[in-house]
Coordinates of C-alpha atoms and ligand atoms in Angstrom, one line a residue:
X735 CA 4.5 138.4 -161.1
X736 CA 5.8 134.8 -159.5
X737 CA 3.0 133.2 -157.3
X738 CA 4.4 132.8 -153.4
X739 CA 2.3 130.6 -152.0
X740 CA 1.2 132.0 -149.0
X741 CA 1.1 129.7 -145.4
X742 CA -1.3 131.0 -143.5
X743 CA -1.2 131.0 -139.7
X744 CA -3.4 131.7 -136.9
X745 CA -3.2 134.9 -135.4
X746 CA -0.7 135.9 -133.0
X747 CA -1.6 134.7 -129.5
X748 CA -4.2 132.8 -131.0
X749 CA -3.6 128.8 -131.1
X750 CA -5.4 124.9 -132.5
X751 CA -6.2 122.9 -129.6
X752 CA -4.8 119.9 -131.8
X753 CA -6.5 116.3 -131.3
X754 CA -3.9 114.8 -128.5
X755 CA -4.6 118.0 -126.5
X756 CA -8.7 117.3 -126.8
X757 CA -9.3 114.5 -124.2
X758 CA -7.5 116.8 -121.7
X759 CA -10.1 119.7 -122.3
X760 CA -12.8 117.3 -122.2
X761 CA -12.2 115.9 -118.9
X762 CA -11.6 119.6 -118.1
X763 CA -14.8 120.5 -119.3
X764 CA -16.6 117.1 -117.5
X765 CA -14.8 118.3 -113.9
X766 CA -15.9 121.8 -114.4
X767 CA -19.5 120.9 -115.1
X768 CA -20.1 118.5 -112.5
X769 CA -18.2 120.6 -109.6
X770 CA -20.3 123.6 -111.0
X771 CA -23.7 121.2 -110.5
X772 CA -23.0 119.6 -107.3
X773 CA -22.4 123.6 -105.9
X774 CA -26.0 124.5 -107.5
X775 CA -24.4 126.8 -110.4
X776 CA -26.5 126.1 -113.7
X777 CA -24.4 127.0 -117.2
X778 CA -25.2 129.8 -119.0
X779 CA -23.7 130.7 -122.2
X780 CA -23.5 134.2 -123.9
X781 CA -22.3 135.9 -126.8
X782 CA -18.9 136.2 -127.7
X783 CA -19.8 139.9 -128.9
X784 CA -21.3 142.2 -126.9
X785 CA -21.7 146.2 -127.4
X786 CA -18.7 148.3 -126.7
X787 CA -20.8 150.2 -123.8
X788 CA -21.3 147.2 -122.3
X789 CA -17.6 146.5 -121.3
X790 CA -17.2 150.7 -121.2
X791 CA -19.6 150.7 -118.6
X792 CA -19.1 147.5 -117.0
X793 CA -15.5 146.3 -116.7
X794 CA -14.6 150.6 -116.5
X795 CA -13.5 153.0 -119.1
X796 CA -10.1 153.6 -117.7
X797 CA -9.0 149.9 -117.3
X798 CA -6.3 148.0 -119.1
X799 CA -9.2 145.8 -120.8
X800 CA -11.0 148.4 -121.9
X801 CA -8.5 150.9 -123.3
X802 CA -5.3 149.1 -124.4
X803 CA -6.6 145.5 -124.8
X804 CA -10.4 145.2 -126.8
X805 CA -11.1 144.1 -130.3
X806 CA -13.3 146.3 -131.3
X807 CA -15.5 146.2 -134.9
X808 CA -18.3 147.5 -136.3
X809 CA -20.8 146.3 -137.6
X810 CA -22.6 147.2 -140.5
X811 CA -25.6 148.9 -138.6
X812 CA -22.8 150.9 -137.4
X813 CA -23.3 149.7 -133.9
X814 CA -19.8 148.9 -132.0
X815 CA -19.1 145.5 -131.2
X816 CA -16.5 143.8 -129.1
X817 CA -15.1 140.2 -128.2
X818 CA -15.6 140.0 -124.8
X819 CA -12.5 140.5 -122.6
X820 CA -14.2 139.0 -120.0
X821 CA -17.4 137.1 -119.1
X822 CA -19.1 139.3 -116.0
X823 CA -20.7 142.3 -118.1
X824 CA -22.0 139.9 -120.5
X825 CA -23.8 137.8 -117.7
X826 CA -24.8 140.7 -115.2
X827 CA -26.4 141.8 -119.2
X828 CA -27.9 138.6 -119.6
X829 CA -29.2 138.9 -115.5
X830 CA -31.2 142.0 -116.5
X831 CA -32.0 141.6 -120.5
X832 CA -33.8 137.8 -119.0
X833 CA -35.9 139.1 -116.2
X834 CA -33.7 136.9 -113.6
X835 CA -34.3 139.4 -110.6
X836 CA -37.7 137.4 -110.5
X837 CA -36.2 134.1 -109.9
X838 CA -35.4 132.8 -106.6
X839 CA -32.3 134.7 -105.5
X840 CA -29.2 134.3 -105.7
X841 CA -29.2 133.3 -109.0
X842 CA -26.1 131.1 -109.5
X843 CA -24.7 130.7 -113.3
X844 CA -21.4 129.2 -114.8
X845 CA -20.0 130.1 -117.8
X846 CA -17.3 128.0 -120.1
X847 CA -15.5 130.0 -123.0
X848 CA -13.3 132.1 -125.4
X849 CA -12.4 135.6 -124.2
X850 CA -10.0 137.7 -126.4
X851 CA -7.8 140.3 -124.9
X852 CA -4.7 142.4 -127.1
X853 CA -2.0 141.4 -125.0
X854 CA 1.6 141.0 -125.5
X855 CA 1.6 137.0 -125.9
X856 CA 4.3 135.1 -123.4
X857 CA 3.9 131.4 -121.3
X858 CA 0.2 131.0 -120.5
X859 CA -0.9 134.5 -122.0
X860 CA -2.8 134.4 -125.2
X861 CA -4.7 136.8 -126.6
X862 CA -7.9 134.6 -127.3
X863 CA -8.0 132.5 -124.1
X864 CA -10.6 130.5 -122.0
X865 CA -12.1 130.9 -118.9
X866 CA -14.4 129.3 -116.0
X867 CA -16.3 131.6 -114.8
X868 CA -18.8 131.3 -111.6
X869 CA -21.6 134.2 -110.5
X870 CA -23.9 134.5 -107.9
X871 CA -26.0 137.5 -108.6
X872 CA -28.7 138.6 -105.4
X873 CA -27.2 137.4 -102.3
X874 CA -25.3 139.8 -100.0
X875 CA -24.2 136.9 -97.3
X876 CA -20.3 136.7 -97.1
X877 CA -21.0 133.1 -97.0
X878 CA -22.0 133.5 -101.0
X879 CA -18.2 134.9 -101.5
X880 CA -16.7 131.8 -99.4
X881 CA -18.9 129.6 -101.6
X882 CA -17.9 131.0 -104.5
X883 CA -13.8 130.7 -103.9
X884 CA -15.0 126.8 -102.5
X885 CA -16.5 126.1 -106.0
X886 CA -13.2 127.6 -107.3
X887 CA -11.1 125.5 -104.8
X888 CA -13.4 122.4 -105.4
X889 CA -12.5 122.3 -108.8
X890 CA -8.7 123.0 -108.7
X891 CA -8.7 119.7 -105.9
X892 CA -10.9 117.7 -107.9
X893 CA -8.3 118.0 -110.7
X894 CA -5.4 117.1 -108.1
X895 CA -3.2 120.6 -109.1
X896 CA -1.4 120.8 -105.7
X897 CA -1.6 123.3 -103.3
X898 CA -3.6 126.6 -104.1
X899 CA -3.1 129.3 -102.0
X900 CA -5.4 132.3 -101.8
X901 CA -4.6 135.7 -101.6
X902 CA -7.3 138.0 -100.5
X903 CA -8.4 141.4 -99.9
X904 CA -11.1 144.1 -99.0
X905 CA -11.0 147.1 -100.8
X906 CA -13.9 148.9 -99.4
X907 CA -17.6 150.1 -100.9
X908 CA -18.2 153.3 -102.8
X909 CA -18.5 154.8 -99.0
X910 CA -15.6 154.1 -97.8
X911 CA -13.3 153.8 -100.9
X912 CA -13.2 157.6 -101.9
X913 CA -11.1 158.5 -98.4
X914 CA -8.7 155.6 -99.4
X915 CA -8.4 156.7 -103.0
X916 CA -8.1 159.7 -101.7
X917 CA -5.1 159.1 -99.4
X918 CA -3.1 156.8 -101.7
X919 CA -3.2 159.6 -104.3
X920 CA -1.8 162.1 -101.7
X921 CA 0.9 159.5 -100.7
X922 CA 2.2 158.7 -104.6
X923 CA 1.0 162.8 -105.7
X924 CA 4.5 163.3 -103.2
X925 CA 6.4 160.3 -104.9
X926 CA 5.6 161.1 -108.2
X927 CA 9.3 160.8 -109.1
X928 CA 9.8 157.4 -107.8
X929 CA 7.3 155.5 -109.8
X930 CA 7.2 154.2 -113.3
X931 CA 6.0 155.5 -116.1
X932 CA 2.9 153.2 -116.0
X933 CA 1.8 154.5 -112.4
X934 CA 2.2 158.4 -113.4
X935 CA -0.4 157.6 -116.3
X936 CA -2.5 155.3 -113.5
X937 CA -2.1 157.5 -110.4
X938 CA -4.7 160.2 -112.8
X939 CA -6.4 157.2 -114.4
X940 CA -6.9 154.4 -112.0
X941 CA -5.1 154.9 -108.6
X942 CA -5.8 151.4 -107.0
X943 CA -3.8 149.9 -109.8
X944 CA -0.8 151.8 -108.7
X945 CA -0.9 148.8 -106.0
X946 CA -0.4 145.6 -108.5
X947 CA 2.8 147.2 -109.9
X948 CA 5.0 144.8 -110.9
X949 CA 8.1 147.5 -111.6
X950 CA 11.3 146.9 -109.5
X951 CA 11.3 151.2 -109.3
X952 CA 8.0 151.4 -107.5
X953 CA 8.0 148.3 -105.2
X954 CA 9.5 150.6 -102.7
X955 CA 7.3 153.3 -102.5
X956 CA 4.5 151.4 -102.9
X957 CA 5.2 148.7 -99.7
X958 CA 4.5 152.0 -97.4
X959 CA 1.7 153.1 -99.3
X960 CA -1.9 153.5 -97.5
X961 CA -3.8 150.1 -97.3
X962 CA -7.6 149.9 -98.1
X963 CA -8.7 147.4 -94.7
X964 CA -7.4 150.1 -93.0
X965 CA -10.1 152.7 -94.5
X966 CA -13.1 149.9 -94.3
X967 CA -16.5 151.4 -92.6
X968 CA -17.8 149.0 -90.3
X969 CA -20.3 147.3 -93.1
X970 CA -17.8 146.6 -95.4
X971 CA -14.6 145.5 -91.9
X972 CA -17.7 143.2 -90.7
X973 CA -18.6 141.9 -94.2
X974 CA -14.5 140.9 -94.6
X975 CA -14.5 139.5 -91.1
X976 CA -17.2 137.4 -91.6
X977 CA -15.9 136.1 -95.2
X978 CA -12.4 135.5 -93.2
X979 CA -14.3 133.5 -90.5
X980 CA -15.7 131.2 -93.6
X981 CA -12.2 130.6 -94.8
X982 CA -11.1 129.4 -91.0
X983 CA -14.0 127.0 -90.8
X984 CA -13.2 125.7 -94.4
X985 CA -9.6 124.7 -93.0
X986 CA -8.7 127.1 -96.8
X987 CA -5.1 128.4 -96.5
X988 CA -5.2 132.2 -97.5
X989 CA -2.8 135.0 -97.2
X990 CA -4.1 138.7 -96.5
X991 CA -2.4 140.4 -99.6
X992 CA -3.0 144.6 -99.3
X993 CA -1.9 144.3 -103.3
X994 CA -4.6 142.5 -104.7
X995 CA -6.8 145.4 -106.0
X996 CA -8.2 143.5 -109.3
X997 CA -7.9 144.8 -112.4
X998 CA -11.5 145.8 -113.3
X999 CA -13.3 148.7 -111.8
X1000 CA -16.4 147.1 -110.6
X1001 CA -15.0 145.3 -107.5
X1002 CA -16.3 146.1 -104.3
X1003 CA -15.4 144.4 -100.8
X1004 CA -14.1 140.9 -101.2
X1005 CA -11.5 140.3 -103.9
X1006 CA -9.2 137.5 -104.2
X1007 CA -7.0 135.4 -106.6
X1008 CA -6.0 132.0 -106.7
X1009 CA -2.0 131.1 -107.2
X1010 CA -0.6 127.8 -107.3
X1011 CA 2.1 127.3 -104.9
X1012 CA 4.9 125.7 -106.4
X1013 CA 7.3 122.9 -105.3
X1014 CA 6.4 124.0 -101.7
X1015 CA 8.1 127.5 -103.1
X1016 CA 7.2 131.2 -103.1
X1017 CA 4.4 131.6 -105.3
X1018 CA 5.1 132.8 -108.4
X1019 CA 2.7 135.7 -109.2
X1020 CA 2.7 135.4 -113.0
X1021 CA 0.8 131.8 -111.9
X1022 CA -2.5 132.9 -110.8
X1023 CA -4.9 130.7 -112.3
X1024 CA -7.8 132.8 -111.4
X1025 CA -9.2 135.5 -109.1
X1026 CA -12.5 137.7 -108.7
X1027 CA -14.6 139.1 -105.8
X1028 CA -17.7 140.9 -104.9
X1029 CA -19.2 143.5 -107.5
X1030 CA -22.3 145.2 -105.6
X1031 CA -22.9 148.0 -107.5
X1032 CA -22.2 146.1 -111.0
X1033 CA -25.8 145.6 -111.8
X1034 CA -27.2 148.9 -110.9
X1035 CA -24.4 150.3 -113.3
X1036 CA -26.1 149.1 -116.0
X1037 CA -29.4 149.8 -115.4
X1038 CA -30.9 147.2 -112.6
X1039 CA -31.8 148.2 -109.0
X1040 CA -28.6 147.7 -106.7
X1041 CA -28.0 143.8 -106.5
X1042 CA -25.3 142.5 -104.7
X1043 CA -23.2 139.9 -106.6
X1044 CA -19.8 138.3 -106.4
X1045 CA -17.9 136.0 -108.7
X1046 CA -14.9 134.6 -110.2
X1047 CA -13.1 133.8 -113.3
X1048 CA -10.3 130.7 -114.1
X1049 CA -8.4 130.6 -116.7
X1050 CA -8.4 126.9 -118.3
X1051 CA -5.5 127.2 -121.1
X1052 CA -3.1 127.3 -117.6
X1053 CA -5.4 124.8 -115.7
X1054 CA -5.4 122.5 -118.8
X1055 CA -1.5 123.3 -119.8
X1056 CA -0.9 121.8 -116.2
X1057 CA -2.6 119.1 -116.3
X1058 CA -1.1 117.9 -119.1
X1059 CA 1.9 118.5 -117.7
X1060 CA 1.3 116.3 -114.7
X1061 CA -0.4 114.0 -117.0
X1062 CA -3.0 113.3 -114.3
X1063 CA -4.9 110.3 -115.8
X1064 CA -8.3 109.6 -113.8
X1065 CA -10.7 111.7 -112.9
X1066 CA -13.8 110.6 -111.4
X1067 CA -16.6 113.3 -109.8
X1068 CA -19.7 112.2 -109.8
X1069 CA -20.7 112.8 -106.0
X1070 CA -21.5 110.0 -103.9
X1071 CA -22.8 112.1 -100.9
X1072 CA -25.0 115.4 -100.8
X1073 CA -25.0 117.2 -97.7
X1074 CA -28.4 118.9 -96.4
X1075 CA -28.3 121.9 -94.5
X1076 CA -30.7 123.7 -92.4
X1077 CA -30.3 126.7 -90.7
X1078 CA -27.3 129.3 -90.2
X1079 CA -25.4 127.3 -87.8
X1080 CA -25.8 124.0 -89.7
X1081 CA -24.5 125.7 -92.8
X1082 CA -21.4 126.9 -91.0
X1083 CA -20.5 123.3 -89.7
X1084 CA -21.8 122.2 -92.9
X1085 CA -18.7 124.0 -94.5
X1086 CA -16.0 122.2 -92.8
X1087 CA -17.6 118.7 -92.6
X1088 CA -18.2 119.3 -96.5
X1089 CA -14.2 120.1 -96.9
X1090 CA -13.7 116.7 -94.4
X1091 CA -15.4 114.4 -96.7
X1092 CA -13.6 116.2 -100.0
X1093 CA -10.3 115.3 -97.8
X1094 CA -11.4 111.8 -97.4
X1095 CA -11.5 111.8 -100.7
X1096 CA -14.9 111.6 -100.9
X1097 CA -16.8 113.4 -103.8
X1098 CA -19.7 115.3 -102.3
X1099 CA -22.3 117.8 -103.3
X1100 CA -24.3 120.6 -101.3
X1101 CA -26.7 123.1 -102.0
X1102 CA -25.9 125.9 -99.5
X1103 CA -28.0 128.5 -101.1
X1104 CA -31.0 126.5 -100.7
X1105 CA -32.9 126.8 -97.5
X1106 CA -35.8 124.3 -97.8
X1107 CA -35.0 120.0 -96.8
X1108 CA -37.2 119.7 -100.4
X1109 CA -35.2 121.5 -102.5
X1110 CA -31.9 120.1 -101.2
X1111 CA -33.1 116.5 -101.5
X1112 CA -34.7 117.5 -105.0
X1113 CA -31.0 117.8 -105.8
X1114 CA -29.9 115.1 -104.3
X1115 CA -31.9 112.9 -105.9
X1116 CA -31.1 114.2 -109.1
X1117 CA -27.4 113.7 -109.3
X1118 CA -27.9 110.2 -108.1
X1119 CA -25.9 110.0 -104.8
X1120 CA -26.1 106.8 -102.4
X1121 CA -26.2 109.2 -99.2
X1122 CA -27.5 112.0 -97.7
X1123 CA -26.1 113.7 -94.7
X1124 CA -28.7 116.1 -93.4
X1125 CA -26.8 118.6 -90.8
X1126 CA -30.1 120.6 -89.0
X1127 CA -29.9 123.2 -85.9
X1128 CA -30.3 120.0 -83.5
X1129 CA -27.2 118.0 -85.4
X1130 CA -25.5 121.0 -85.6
X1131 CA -26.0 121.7 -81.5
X1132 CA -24.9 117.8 -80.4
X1133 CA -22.2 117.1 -82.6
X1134 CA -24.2 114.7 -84.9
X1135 CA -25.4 114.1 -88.6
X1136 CA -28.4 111.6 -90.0
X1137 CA -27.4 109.7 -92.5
X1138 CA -29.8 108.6 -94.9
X1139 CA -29.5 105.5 -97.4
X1140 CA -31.0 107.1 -99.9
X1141 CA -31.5 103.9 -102.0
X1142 CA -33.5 101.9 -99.1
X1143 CA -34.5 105.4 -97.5
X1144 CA -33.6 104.3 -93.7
X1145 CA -32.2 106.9 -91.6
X1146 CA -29.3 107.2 -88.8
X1147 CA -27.9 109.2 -86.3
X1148 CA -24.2 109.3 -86.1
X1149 CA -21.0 111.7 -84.1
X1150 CA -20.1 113.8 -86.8
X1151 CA -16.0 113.1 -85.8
X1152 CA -17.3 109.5 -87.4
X1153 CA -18.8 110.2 -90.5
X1154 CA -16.2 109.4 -92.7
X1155 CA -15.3 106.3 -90.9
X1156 CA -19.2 104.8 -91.3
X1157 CA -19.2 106.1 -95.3
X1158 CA -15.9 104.2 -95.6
X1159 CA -17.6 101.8 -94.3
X1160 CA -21.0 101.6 -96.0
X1161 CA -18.9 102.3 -99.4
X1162 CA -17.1 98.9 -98.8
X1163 CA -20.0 96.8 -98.1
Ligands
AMP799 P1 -8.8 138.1 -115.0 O1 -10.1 138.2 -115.7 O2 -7.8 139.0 -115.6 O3 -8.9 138.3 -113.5 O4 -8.2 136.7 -115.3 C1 -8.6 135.5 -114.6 C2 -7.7 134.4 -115.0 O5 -7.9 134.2 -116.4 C3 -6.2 134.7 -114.8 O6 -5.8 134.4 -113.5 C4 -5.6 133.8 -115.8 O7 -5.5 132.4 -115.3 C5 -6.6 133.8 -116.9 N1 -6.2 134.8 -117.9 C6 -6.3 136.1 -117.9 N2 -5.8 136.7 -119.0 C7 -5.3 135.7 -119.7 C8 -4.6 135.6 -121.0 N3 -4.3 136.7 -121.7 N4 -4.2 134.4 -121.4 C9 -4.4 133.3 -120.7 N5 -5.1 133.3 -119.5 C10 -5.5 134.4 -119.0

């Protein structure tokens, strides 16, 4: 028999980051560490195989993931193994397996890495791809779910992409999601002959899907279809009112989108994704670069005591493909402020003074999770900044801030509308 020589290549939907590509991920990597930081997130890093159960359990037996997408092995125990799809169950494992429901709550962890997913391969969908992810795991405030689409947004800014819009949602607890479940099947049980294929086999599987369609034949029926904020009890209507009140104070552009359901079954209340908009343009929905929401019941699901939680995942292959594409050349995060907060009212002003100074162009770090003036300054002191604003119930009340040099220590009041103007200044001198 003739010898071929045989060229190997890597496997479909699998790709080299190649050496001219490398700086790219690196600053990447840089922004997404030191935006993660200044927001209090600390890194965590798991396996890249977990048990099958794990992702069975977790991201939900009848999901897309888990049923059409996994790479599955097993191992020569004979246990199952699979490459994580995604990086939630493997952290909300980690949560539990490490005893972190005795640290100071919320917990707030990042993660940076590979996921694999079977999927038919096409522009900016691989099947082993990266993702950002950010969890806070303890902390039922819907202030926790604005920080954790701020963190999101910080980052996107910080690496100059344009304008990201947010789409966002509620769909409901697991008291008031059966009744909406319940009437959306009724409505598409009567329409069965109008929908695809797809939303026969989801409409017994996994009804909410039925809402992030993309076929022309159901767009119809599903634009009069039943919407979840309509079925909300008054927990989970308050809960998205309050998160919506964040978003206003943050100055964040967002668009209420009944559609966005999520793909994964653990979602409860908040959920949201992250588009780009494009050329001032529609947004394109094949260009979310990211998207999550709050998953209260995740952690009791596999085995903890009920533990709200909320995150969100980005994907960096399309965050990093378009920054090459713009070529953006400097990047520069290290903060120069840290922002103090104290108290509930503080915290909310603190939100929009914090998107000001990122305006202004000035890089800036808070800790809004912690409630002592130690622990924030702590922080402060660690990542090296020049000043600290402290916002507390009496600045909050008159309008003002202190400002503290933190090098010579002194201390001043000043109008909050002038902050940036005396930073701009001090930054000069
Ligand atoms: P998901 O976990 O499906 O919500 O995905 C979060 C983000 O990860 C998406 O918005 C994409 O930016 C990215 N992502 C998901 N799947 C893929 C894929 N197959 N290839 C590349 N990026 C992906």
């Amino acid at each position: 028999m003739p010898k071929v020589k045989k060229i190997f290549q890597a496997p479909k939907g699998m790709h080299d980051i190649l050496p001219d590509r490398q700086p790219y991920w690196e600053k990447f990597r840089k922004a997404v560490r030191e935006t993660a930081e200044s927001f209090g997130f600390q890194r965590i890093d798991t396996p890249i195989l977990e048990e099958t159960d794990l992702f069975l359990r977790g991201t939900g037996a009848t999901t897309d993931i888990v049923t059409k997408q996994m790479y599955n092995l097993k191992a020569k125990s004979g246990h199952c193994l699979s490459l994580r799809p995604e990086g939630t169950p493997g952290v909300v494992r980690a949560y539990l397996e490490q005893g972190m429901m005795s640290w100071p709550q919320p917990v707030k962890l990042y993660y940076f890495g590979p996921m694999f997913r079977y999927e038919q391969p096409q522009a900016g969908r691989y099947r082993q791809f990266y993702q950002i992810g950010f969890e806070s795991l303890g902390d039922q405030r819907a202030v926790m779910d604005a920080q954790i689409i701020q963190v999101c947004l910080n980052l996107l800014k910080n690496l100059g992409l344009g304008k990201i819009i947010i789409q966002l949602n509620s769909i409901g607890c697991k008291i008031c999601r059966p009744t909406f479940r319940r009437s959306l099947m009724d409505y598409y049980r009567y329409r069965k002959n109008r929908i695809c294929f797809d939303c026969r086999h989801r409409l017994r599987e996994n009804p909410l899907r039925l809402l992030d369609c993309k076929d022309e034949k159901c767009q119809q029926t599903k634009a009069q279809a039943p919407i979840a904020v309509d079925y909300l009890c008054d927990e989970c209507r308050q809960h998205f009112k309050n998160v919506l009140e964040f978003m206003d104070e943050l100055g964040v552009s967002y668009f209420l989108n009944n559609n966005i359901v999520r793909g994964l079954d653990y979602y409860t209340k908040t959920v949201f994704e992250f588009f780009l908009e494009e050329g001032g343009e529609k947004i394109s929905l094949s260009s979310a670069l990211g998207g999550g929401g709050r998953y209260d019941d995740l952690v009791e699901q596999l085995g903890g005591k009920a533990t709200p939680a909320v995150g969100a995942a980005l994907g960096a292959d399309r965050i990093v493909g378009l920054i090459c594409q713009e070529d953006l050349k400097s990047f520069s995060f290290a903060p120069k402020v840290f922002l103090v907060q104290l108290g509930e009212m503080a915290k909310r002003k603190g939100l929009r003074l914090f998107e000001e100074l990122t305006e202004a162009g000035i890089k800036s770090a808070e800790a809004l999770s912690r409630d002592s003036i130690t622990a924030q300054l702590k922080i402060a002191n660690r990542l090296g900044v020049q000043f600290t604003l402290i916002l507390g119930q009496q600045e909050a009340l008159e309008g003002t801030v202190a400002i503290r040099d933190m090098q010579s220590g002194v201390q001043e009041t000043v109008r909050q509308s002038e902050i940036i103007n005396e930073l701009k200044k001090r930054f000069k001198k």
